[in-house]
Amino acid sequence: MCSPEHFAVEYAINPWMDVTTPVDAELAVKQWDRLRETLVGLGHDVYLLTPGAGLPDMVFAANGAFVVDGTVYGARFKHEQRTAEAAAHRAFYESQGWRFIAPSETNEGEGDFAYLPDAHGGLILAGHGFRTELPAHAEAQEALGRPVVSLRLVDPRFYHLDVALASIDDSNVVYYPGAFSAASQRVLAQLFPDAVVADDSDALAFGLNLVSDGLNVVLNSEATRLAGKLKAAGYHPVPVELAELKKGGGSVKCCIAELRH
């Protein structure tokens, strides 16, 4: 995770960002800190990346890389405003002794990649259409040695896979069908017949931008309907308030890069 102490909406690179809407930086830090405390309280280790001045989106740490079984496939951001974030993430992983593979193709890390270790022998779901380019899916497959299923995003409000779909355990997902092309919807229905399916109110509340440890599902407190569906499916919803960071187009998952040893 990376503190939002430099968080601001100084430019607009997704439909959620409005440079005329004021951001309360102090409140953003408080809400983010509560998210961090929630994860620690659930028994998880949280490593902190040093925020960079002039990089207001660095709080969205999920976008900096994608890690599977100790191998890190690095990010290459689409927009120049975020380009410098990639080097900070690389430095972190290399300092920790992880095997780092630098990308040639444009991709935004866990923003557009999700991993399900027990689904079909270990499966990567990968989004494209707005940020990550399709050739990055093939590059990730070569880097990580796992089959990659490409899913086309068609609604600019859901510009990353992680605002439209999330893994809720090692073999199942929750997703919002309307974010995907008709063909991708069919692929998801075939791969995950028992998926939790969200509606548009859940999706617009950033409810899909969640993290789960297989039991506890940490999600935006606005997504009350989705919390109910997850509870009915046997999971334990843990709501957190992240209204300030939503102004940047992100929520729980965007703030968290998962370290898969």
mmCIF file of N, CA and C in Angstrom, residues 2-47:
data_model
loop_
_atom_site.group_PDB
_atom_site.id
_atom_site.type_symbol
_atom_site.label_atom_id
_atom_site.label_comp_id
_atom_site.label_asym_id
_atom_site.label_seq_id
_atom_site.Cartn_x
_atom_site.Cartn_y
_atom_site.Cartn_z
ATOM 1 N N CYS A 2 0.273 2.363 -0.388
ATOM 2 C CA CYS A 2 1.009 3.626 -0.456
ATOM 3 C C CYS A 2 0.111 4.747 0.057
ATOM 4 N N SER A 3 0.578 5.470 1.050
ATOM 5 C CA SER A 3 -0.232 6.532 1.658
ATOM 6 C C SER A 3 -0.643 7.603 0.636
ATOM 7 N N PRO A 4 -1.872 8.116 0.757
ATOM 8 C CA PRO A 4 -2.339 9.159 -0.154
ATOM 9 C C PRO A 4 -1.969 10.569 0.288
ATOM 10 N N GLU A 5 -0.832 10.732 0.938
ATOM 11 C CA GLU A 5 -0.510 12.067 1.457
ATOM 12 C C GLU A 5 -0.340 13.093 0.337
ATOM 13 N N HIS A 6 -0.069 12.628 -0.902
ATOM 14 C CA HIS A 6 0.021 13.554 -2.042
ATOM 15 C C HIS A 6 -1.206 13.452 -2.944
ATOM 16 N N PHE A 7 -2.240 12.745 -2.485
ATOM 17 C CA PHE A 7 -3.419 12.512 -3.332
ATOM 18 C C PHE A 7 -4.141 13.820 -3.660
ATOM 19 N N ALA A 8 -4.516 13.934 -4.928
ATOM 20 C CA ALA A 8 -5.287 15.078 -5.416
ATOM 21 C C ALA A 8 -5.872 14.673 -6.758
ATOM 22 N N VAL A 9 -6.857 15.424 -7.221
ATOM 23 C CA VAL A 9 -7.368 15.212 -8.572
ATOM 24 C C VAL A 9 -6.931 16.416 -9.399
ATOM 25 N N GLU A 10 -5.752 16.278 -10.014
ATOM 26 C CA GLU A 10 -5.136 17.377 -10.745
ATOM 27 C C GLU A 10 -5.298 17.232 -12.247
ATOM 28 N N TYR A 11 -5.779 16.076 -12.679
ATOM 29 C CA TYR A 11 -6.012 15.800 -14.095
ATOM 30 C C TYR A 11 -7.128 14.765 -14.153
ATOM 31 N N ALA A 12 -7.664 14.514 -15.333
ATOM 32 C CA ALA A 12 -8.771 13.562 -15.482
ATOM 33 C C ALA A 12 -8.387 12.506 -16.513
ATOM 34 N N ILE A 13 -8.131 11.287 -16.045
ATOM 35 C CA ILE A 13 -7.788 10.198 -16.958
ATOM 36 C C ILE A 13 -8.786 9.050 -16.851
ATOM 37 N N ASN A 14 -9.879 9.265 -16.106
ATOM 38 C CA ASN A 14 -11.003 8.331 -16.126
ATOM 39 C C ASN A 14 -12.271 9.139 -15.835
ATOM 40 N N PRO A 15 -13.457 8.579 -16.121
ATOM 41 C CA PRO A 15 -14.698 9.358 -15.996
ATOM 42 C C PRO A 15 -15.051 9.786 -14.580
ATOM 43 N N TRP A 16 -14.387 9.213 -13.578
ATOM 44 C CA TRP A 16 -14.691 9.546 -12.188
ATOM 45 C C TRP A 16 -13.956 10.795 -11.717
ATOM 46 N N MET A 17 -12.891 11.157 -12.425
ATOM 47 C CA MET A 17 -12.046 12.274 -11.995
ATOM 48 C C MET A 17 -12.611 13.599 -12.499
ATOM 49 N N ASP A 18 -12.826 14.524 -11.581
ATOM 50 C CA ASP A 18 -13.338 15.852 -11.910
ATOM 51 C C ASP A 18 -12.449 16.877 -11.211
ATOM 52 N N VAL A 19 -11.676 17.611 -12.007
ATOM 53 C CA VAL A 19 -10.692 18.526 -11.411
ATOM 54 C C VAL A 19 -11.349 19.682 -10.669
ATOM 55 N N THR A 20 -12.665 19.874 -10.862
ATOM 56 C CA THR A 20 -13.364 20.953 -10.164
ATOM 57 C C THR A 20 -13.902 20.523 -8.803
ATOM 58 N N THR A 21 -13.825 19.200 -8.516
ATOM 59 C CA THR A 21 -14.313 18.694 -7.226
ATOM 60 C C THR A 21 -13.189 18.718 -6.206
ATOM 61 N N PRO A 22 -13.352 19.432 -5.090
ATOM 62 C CA PRO A 22 -12.270 19.501 -4.100
ATOM 63 C C PRO A 22 -12.046 18.153 -3.411
ATOM 64 N N VAL A 23 -10.790 17.898 -3.081
ATOM 65 C CA VAL A 23 -10.404 16.686 -2.365
ATOM 66 C C VAL A 23 -9.896 17.073 -0.981
ATOM 67 N N ASP A 24 -10.386 16.390 0.030
ATOM 68 C CA ASP A 24 -9.922 16.604 1.397
ATOM 69 C C ASP A 24 -8.773 15.618 1.650
ATOM 70 N N ALA A 25 -7.540 16.096 1.478
ATOM 71 C CA ALA A 25 -6.376 15.207 1.566
ATOM 72 C C ALA A 25 -6.253 14.574 2.944
ATOM 73 N N GLU A 26 -6.572 15.338 3.976
ATOM 74 C CA GLU A 26 -6.468 14.817 5.341
ATOM 75 C C GLU A 26 -7.463 13.675 5.558
ATOM 76 N N LEU A 27 -8.678 13.860 5.050
ATOM 77 C CA LEU A 27 -9.686 12.807 5.174
ATOM 78 C C LEU A 27 -9.290 11.586 4.347
ATOM 79 N N ALA A 28 -8.711 11.811 3.185
ATOM 80 C CA ALA A 28 -8.251 10.687 2.354
ATOM 81 C C ALA A 28 -7.253 9.829 3.113
ATOM 82 N N VAL A 29 -6.311 10.486 3.801
ATOM 83 C CA VAL A 29 -5.313 9.746 4.581
ATOM 84 C C VAL A 29 -5.988 8.981 5.717
ATOM 85 N N LYS A 30 -6.956 9.603 6.391
ATOM 86 C CA LYS A 30 -7.665 8.931 7.495
ATOM 87 C C LYS A 30 -8.410 7.695 7.001
ATOM 88 N N GLN A 31 -9.107 7.836 5.866
ATOM 89 C CA GLN A 31 -9.866 6.705 5.341
ATOM 90 C C GLN A 31 -8.932 5.589 4.886
ATOM 91 N N TRP A 32 -7.837 5.966 4.238
ATOM 92 C CA TRP A 32 -6.859 4.982 3.795
ATOM 93 C C TRP A 32 -6.240 4.269 5.001
ATOM 94 N N ASP A 33 -5.944 5.020 6.058
ATOM 95 C CA ASP A 33 -5.340 4.429 7.250
ATOM 96 C C ASP A 33 -6.289 3.431 7.900
ATOM 97 N N ARG A 34 -7.574 3.743 7.857
ATOM 98 C CA ARG A 34 -8.569 2.804 8.401
ATOM 99 C C ARG A 34 -8.586 1.514 7.584
ATOM 100 N N LEU A 35 -8.425 1.632 6.272
ATOM 101 C CA LEU A 35 -8.335 0.445 5.414
ATOM 102 C C LEU A 35 -7.110 -0.385 5.792
ATOM 103 N N ARG A 36 -5.975 0.279 5.958
ATOM 104 C CA ARG A 36 -4.752 -0.427 6.347
ATOM 105 C C ARG A 36 -4.944 -1.129 7.694
ATOM 106 N N GLU A 37 -5.522 -0.425 8.663
ATOM 107 C CA GLU A 37 -5.767 -1.022 9.982
ATOM 108 C C GLU A 37 -6.716 -2.213 9.890
ATOM 109 N N THR A 38 -7.679 -2.129 8.997
ATOM 110 C CA THR A 38 -8.625 -3.236 8.797
ATOM 111 C C THR A 38 -7.893 -4.482 8.326
ATOM 112 N N LEU A 39 -6.993 -4.318 7.362
ATOM 113 C CA LEU A 39 -6.228 -5.463 6.851
ATOM 114 C C LEU A 39 -5.344 -6.064 7.935
ATOM 115 N N VAL A 40 -4.660 -5.207 8.682
ATOM 116 C CA VAL A 40 -3.799 -5.695 9.768
ATOM 117 C C VAL A 40 -4.637 -6.425 10.815
ATOM 118 N N GLY A 41 -5.815 -5.874 11.111
ATOM 119 C CA GLY A 41 -6.715 -6.495 12.075
ATOM 120 C C GLY A 41 -7.214 -7.864 11.645
ATOM 121 N N LEU A 42 -7.244 -8.085 10.328
ATOM 122 C CA LEU A 42 -7.660 -9.383 9.797
ATOM 123 C C LEU A 42 -6.489 -10.365 9.718
ATOM 124 N N GLY A 43 -5.300 -9.914 10.155
ATOM 125 C CA GLY A 43 -4.161 -10.807 10.218
ATOM 126 C C GLY A 43 -3.193 -10.733 9.055
ATOM 127 N N HIS A 44 -3.326 -9.707 8.209
ATOM 128 C CA HIS A 44 -2.468 -9.600 7.029
ATOM 129 C C HIS A 44 -1.274 -8.678 7.292
ATOM 130 N N ASP A 45 -0.166 -8.978 6.627
ATOM 131 C CA ASP A 45 1.012 -8.109 6.681
ATOM 132 C C ASP A 45 0.874 -7.045 5.598
ATOM 133 N N VAL A 46 1.146 -5.797 5.967
ATOM 134 C CA VAL A 46 1.047 -4.695 5.009
ATOM 135 C C VAL A 46 2.406 -4.015 4.897
ATOM 136 N N TYR A 47 2.947 -3.993 3.690
ATOM 137 C CA TYR A 47 4.189 -3.286 3.388
ATOM 138 C C TYR A 47 3.831 -1.925 2.799
#
